[in-house]
Amino acid sequence: MDIVFNCPNCDQELAVDQSGAGTQIDCPACGEHITIPSTGKVTTNSLPPVPPPPVAASPIASSAAAKVELHLKVPVRDKPAESLINKPKPPLEVVQKGAGKRIRTRTIRHAACIESGHDKFDEKVSEFLQEVGEGNLVSIHVVNYEHFDVGIQKIVTDYGVLIVYRG
Ligand SMILES: [Zn+2]
């Protein structure tokens, strides 16, 4: 068995028989006067210690990281803006309901409701509103107008209603 060592001066690797341990020689490479060590790097092929695997590469750590990543993606898929884009259109029933009807007006004058001296204005208006139906009623406006009253031979101001409805 040989003693393998390096020259302390020029680092040249030297191999000497174990029997020469402790003796002084001249380095064949640089000529330095060196002493052969008693124990050097012996020629047994011992491998350097295997470093432990890095902790970060363990399967537990990587799966935990994957779960966190999936969790963060959830709010991205459920953006509220998408539901606003798919806002439901108004039901078809509403469109069809008004399709066959038109906006109309009816003006009822107070003077035209005087029958045989009796004021039938409220009665006439109530009858018409009943005929139209509350669902078709859009609005009612009060109107004023002037007409010549033959009884008193004067122009008088009277009132009436303008009813806006669908029919
Ligand atoms: Zn040397």
mmCIF file of C-alpha atoms and ligand atoms in Angstrom:
data_model
loop_
_atom_site.group_PDB
_atom_site.id
_atom_site.type_symbol
_atom_site.label_atom_id
_atom_site.label_comp_id
_atom_site.label_asym_id
_atom_site.label_seq_id
_atom_site.Cartn_x
_atom_site.Cartn_y
_atom_site.Cartn_z
ATOM 1 C CA MET A 1 0.000 0.000 0.000
ATOM 2 C CA ASP A 2 1.299 3.412 -0.994
ATOM 3 C CA ILE A 3 1.033 6.674 0.871
ATOM 4 C CA VAL A 4 -0.382 9.332 -1.441
ATOM 5 C CA PHE A 5 0.197 12.922 -0.457
ATOM 6 C CA ASN A 6 0.775 16.285 -1.967
ATOM 7 C CA CYS A 7 3.972 18.223 -1.857
ATOM 8 C CA PRO A 8 3.444 21.123 0.606
ATOM 9 C CA ASN A 9 5.442 23.375 -1.718
ATOM 10 C CA CYS A 10 4.180 22.692 -5.249
ATOM 11 C CA ASP A 11 1.147 20.574 -4.523
ATOM 12 C CA GLN A 12 2.410 17.796 -6.711
ATOM 13 C CA GLU A 13 0.730 14.511 -5.887
ATOM 14 C CA LEU A 14 3.286 11.985 -4.738
ATOM 15 C CA ALA A 15 3.009 8.282 -4.008
ATOM 16 C CA VAL A 16 5.472 6.627 -1.757
ATOM 17 C CA ASP A 17 5.608 3.132 -0.293
ATOM 18 C CA GLN A 18 4.259 2.987 3.232
ATOM 19 C CA SER A 19 7.651 1.868 4.399
ATOM 20 C CA GLY A 20 9.007 5.313 3.559
ATOM 21 C CA ALA A 21 6.726 7.110 5.982
ATOM 22 C CA GLY A 22 8.467 9.703 8.080
ATOM 23 C CA THR A 23 11.529 9.835 5.886
ATOM 24 C CA GLN A 24 12.754 12.991 4.222
ATOM 25 C CA ILE A 25 12.996 13.218 0.470
ATOM 26 C CA ASP A 26 13.459 15.832 -2.190
ATOM 27 C CA CYS A 27 10.242 16.529 -4.165
ATOM 28 C CA PRO A 28 10.761 15.168 -7.657
ATOM 29 C CA ALA A 29 8.780 18.042 -9.094
ATOM 30 C CA CYS A 30 10.134 21.103 -7.336
ATOM 31 C CA GLY A 31 13.157 19.754 -5.431
ATOM 32 C CA GLU A 32 11.875 20.986 -2.047
ATOM 33 C CA HIS A 33 13.102 19.027 0.956
ATOM 34 C CA ILE A 34 9.922 17.468 2.340
ATOM 35 C CA THR A 35 8.984 14.834 4.903
ATOM 36 C CA ILE A 36 6.783 11.932 3.879
ATOM 37 C CA PRO A 37 3.746 11.895 6.216
ATOM 38 C CA SER A 38 2.915 8.725 8.057
ATOM 39 C CA THR A 39 -0.704 8.880 7.087
ATOM 40 C CA GLY A 40 -1.706 10.489 3.865
ATOM 41 C CA LYS A 41 -4.520 10.009 1.477
ATOM 42 C CA VAL A 42 -4.628 6.272 1.291
ATOM 43 C CA THR A 43 -5.581 4.763 -2.026
ATOM 44 C CA THR A 44 -8.958 3.475 -0.940
ATOM 45 C CA ASN A 45 -11.706 4.687 -3.212
ATOM 46 C CA SER A 46 -13.890 6.218 -0.507
ATOM 47 C CA LEU A 47 -16.576 8.442 -1.982
ATOM 48 C CA PRO A 48 -17.293 11.837 -0.435
ATOM 49 C CA PRO A 49 -20.419 11.894 1.756
ATOM 50 C CA VAL A 50 -23.614 12.303 -0.243
ATOM 51 C CA PRO A 51 -25.263 15.608 0.644
ATOM 52 C CA PRO A 52 -28.828 15.285 1.892
ATOM 53 C CA PRO A 53 -31.523 16.194 -0.624
ATOM 54 C CA PRO A 54 -32.741 19.774 -0.383
ATOM 55 C CA VAL A 55 -35.751 20.123 1.932
ATOM 56 C CA ALA A 56 -37.631 22.431 -0.440
ATOM 57 C CA ALA A 57 -37.942 19.655 -3.049
ATOM 58 C CA SER A 58 -39.950 17.366 -0.755
ATOM 59 C CA PRO A 59 -43.287 16.235 -2.187
ATOM 60 C CA ILE A 60 -45.231 17.654 0.764
ATOM 61 C CA ALA A 61 -43.896 21.148 0.230
ATOM 62 C CA SER A 62 -44.575 21.118 -3.513
ATOM 63 C CA SER A 63 -48.160 19.886 -3.136
ATOM 64 C CA ALA A 64 -48.852 22.523 -0.519
ATOM 65 C CA ALA A 65 -47.610 25.172 -2.924
ATOM 66 C CA ALA A 66 -49.888 23.806 -5.640
ATOM 67 C CA LYS A 67 -52.930 24.003 -3.362
ATOM 68 C CA VAL A 68 -52.202 27.624 -2.568
ATOM 69 C CA GLU A 69 -51.924 28.427 -6.264
ATOM 70 C CA LEU A 70 -55.274 26.783 -7.040
ATOM 71 C CA HIS A 71 -56.897 28.631 -4.176
ATOM 72 C CA LEU A 72 -55.743 31.979 -5.527
ATOM 73 C CA LYS A 73 -57.189 31.238 -8.964
ATOM 74 C CA VAL A 74 -60.755 30.856 -7.669
ATOM 75 C CA PRO A 75 -61.706 34.554 -7.476
ATOM 76 C CA VAL A 76 -60.284 35.110 -10.969
ATOM 77 C CA ARG A 77 -62.821 32.676 -12.486
ATOM 78 C CA ASP A 78 -65.769 34.181 -10.614
ATOM 79 C CA LYS A 79 -65.428 37.770 -11.710
ATOM 80 C CA PRO A 80 -68.628 39.705 -10.962
ATOM 81 C CA ALA A 81 -68.276 41.535 -14.287
ATOM 82 C CA GLU A 82 -69.189 38.379 -16.194
ATOM 83 C CA SER A 83 -72.555 38.053 -14.495
ATOM 84 C CA LEU A 84 -73.325 41.697 -15.248
ATOM 85 C CA ILE A 85 -72.665 41.135 -18.953
ATOM 86 C CA ASN A 86 -75.153 38.264 -18.977
ATOM 87 C CA LYS A 87 -77.879 40.446 -17.534
ATOM 88 C CA PRO A 88 -81.220 38.819 -18.320
ATOM 89 C CA LYS A 89 -83.300 40.596 -20.909
ATOM 90 C CA PRO A 90 -86.831 41.766 -20.013
ATOM 91 C CA PRO A 91 -89.347 38.923 -20.220
ATOM 92 C CA LEU A 92 -90.963 38.433 -23.624
ATOM 93 C CA GLU A 93 -94.374 38.662 -22.009
ATOM 94 C CA VAL A 94 -93.955 42.383 -21.333
ATOM 95 C CA VAL A 95 -93.072 43.124 -24.948
ATOM 96 C CA GLN A 96 -96.042 41.169 -26.289
ATOM 97 C CA LYS A 97 -98.442 42.795 -23.862
ATOM 98 C CA GLY A 98 -97.929 46.283 -25.262
ATOM 99 C CA ALA A 99 -97.381 45.208 -28.867
ATOM 100 C CA GLY A 100 -101.049 45.078 -29.896
ATOM 101 C CA LYS A 101 -102.015 48.295 -28.140
ATOM 102 C CA ARG A 102 -101.361 51.928 -28.866
ATOM 103 C CA ILE A 103 -101.157 54.958 -26.668
ATOM 104 C CA ARG A 104 -104.452 56.841 -26.956
ATOM 105 C CA THR A 105 -106.049 59.880 -25.327
ATOM 106 C CA ARG A 106 -109.606 60.683 -24.368
ATOM 107 C CA THR A 107 -110.655 64.187 -23.384
ATOM 108 C CA ILE A 108 -113.822 64.407 -21.341
ATOM 109 C CA ARG A 109 -115.239 67.888 -21.020
ATOM 110 C CA HIS A 110 -117.306 68.832 -18.038
ATOM 111 C CA ALA A 111 -119.825 70.718 -20.191
ATOM 112 C CA ALA A 112 -120.498 67.616 -22.297
ATOM 113 C CA CYS A 113 -121.541 65.694 -19.204
ATOM 114 C CA ILE A 114 -124.442 67.919 -18.284
ATOM 115 C CA GLU A 115 -127.546 65.936 -19.088
ATOM 116 C CA SER A 116 -130.949 67.422 -18.339
ATOM 117 C CA GLY A 117 -129.412 69.772 -15.829
ATOM 118 C CA HIS A 118 -127.662 66.985 -13.975
ATOM 119 C CA ASP A 119 -123.883 66.963 -13.648
ATOM 120 C CA LYS A 120 -122.799 63.525 -14.804
ATOM 121 C CA PHE A 121 -119.093 64.433 -15.148
ATOM 122 C CA ASP A 122 -117.766 62.186 -12.375
ATOM 123 C CA GLU A 123 -120.005 59.354 -13.463
ATOM 124 C CA LYS A 124 -118.858 59.587 -17.088
ATOM 125 C CA VAL A 125 -115.182 59.691 -16.116
ATOM 126 C CA SER A 126 -115.612 56.745 -13.768
ATOM 127 C CA GLU A 127 -117.311 54.705 -16.471
ATOM 128 C CA PHE A 128 -114.537 55.396 -18.955
ATOM 129 C CA LEU A 129 -111.805 54.518 -16.468
ATOM 130 C CA GLN A 130 -113.574 51.262 -15.706
ATOM 131 C CA GLU A 131 -113.688 50.528 -19.429
ATOM 132 C CA VAL A 132 -109.963 51.216 -19.915
ATOM 133 C CA GLY A 133 -108.882 49.221 -16.916
ATOM 134 C CA GLU A 134 -106.352 50.225 -14.304
ATOM 135 C CA GLY A 135 -103.517 48.305 -16.007
ATOM 136 C CA ASN A 136 -103.874 50.316 -19.218
ATOM 137 C CA LEU A 137 -104.102 53.710 -17.569
ATOM 138 C CA VAL A 138 -101.052 55.852 -18.248
ATOM 139 C CA SER A 139 -101.945 59.259 -16.828
ATOM 140 C CA ILE A 140 -104.766 61.752 -16.293
ATOM 141 C CA HIS A 141 -104.401 65.478 -16.899
ATOM 142 C CA VAL A 142 -106.740 68.311 -15.938
ATOM 143 C CA VAL A 143 -107.584 70.617 -18.831
ATOM 144 C CA ASN A 144 -109.289 73.998 -18.921
ATOM 145 C CA TYR A 145 -111.173 75.316 -21.900
ATOM 146 C CA GLU A 146 -113.499 78.120 -22.853
ATOM 147 C CA HIS A 147 -116.904 77.706 -24.437
ATOM 148 C CA PHE A 148 -119.919 79.827 -25.149
ATOM 149 C CA ASP A 149 -122.700 79.079 -22.710
ATOM 150 C CA VAL A 150 -126.003 79.559 -24.557
ATOM 151 C CA GLY A 151 -127.927 79.713 -21.300
ATOM 152 C CA ILE A 152 -126.172 82.759 -19.948
ATOM 153 C CA GLN A 153 -124.930 84.009 -23.355
ATOM 154 C CA LYS A 154 -121.390 84.319 -22.109
ATOM 155 C CA ILE A 155 -118.049 82.719 -22.701
ATOM 156 C CA VAL A 156 -117.214 80.658 -19.663
ATOM 157 C CA THR A 157 -114.154 78.753 -18.609
ATOM 158 C CA ASP A 158 -114.790 75.118 -17.859
ATOM 159 C CA TYR A 159 -112.683 72.096 -17.011
ATOM 160 C CA GLY A 160 -112.254 68.538 -18.106
ATOM 161 C CA VAL A 161 -109.793 65.656 -18.033
ATOM 162 C CA LEU A 162 -107.416 64.286 -20.628
ATOM 163 C CA ILE A 163 -106.886 60.590 -20.070
ATOM 164 C CA VAL A 164 -103.840 58.852 -21.570
ATOM 165 C CA TYR A 165 -104.268 55.088 -21.858
ATOM 166 C CA ARG A 166 -103.353 51.991 -23.865
ATOM 167 C CA GLY A 167 -106.034 50.514 -26.024
HETATM 168 ZN ZN ZN B 1 7.339 19.799 -4.639
#
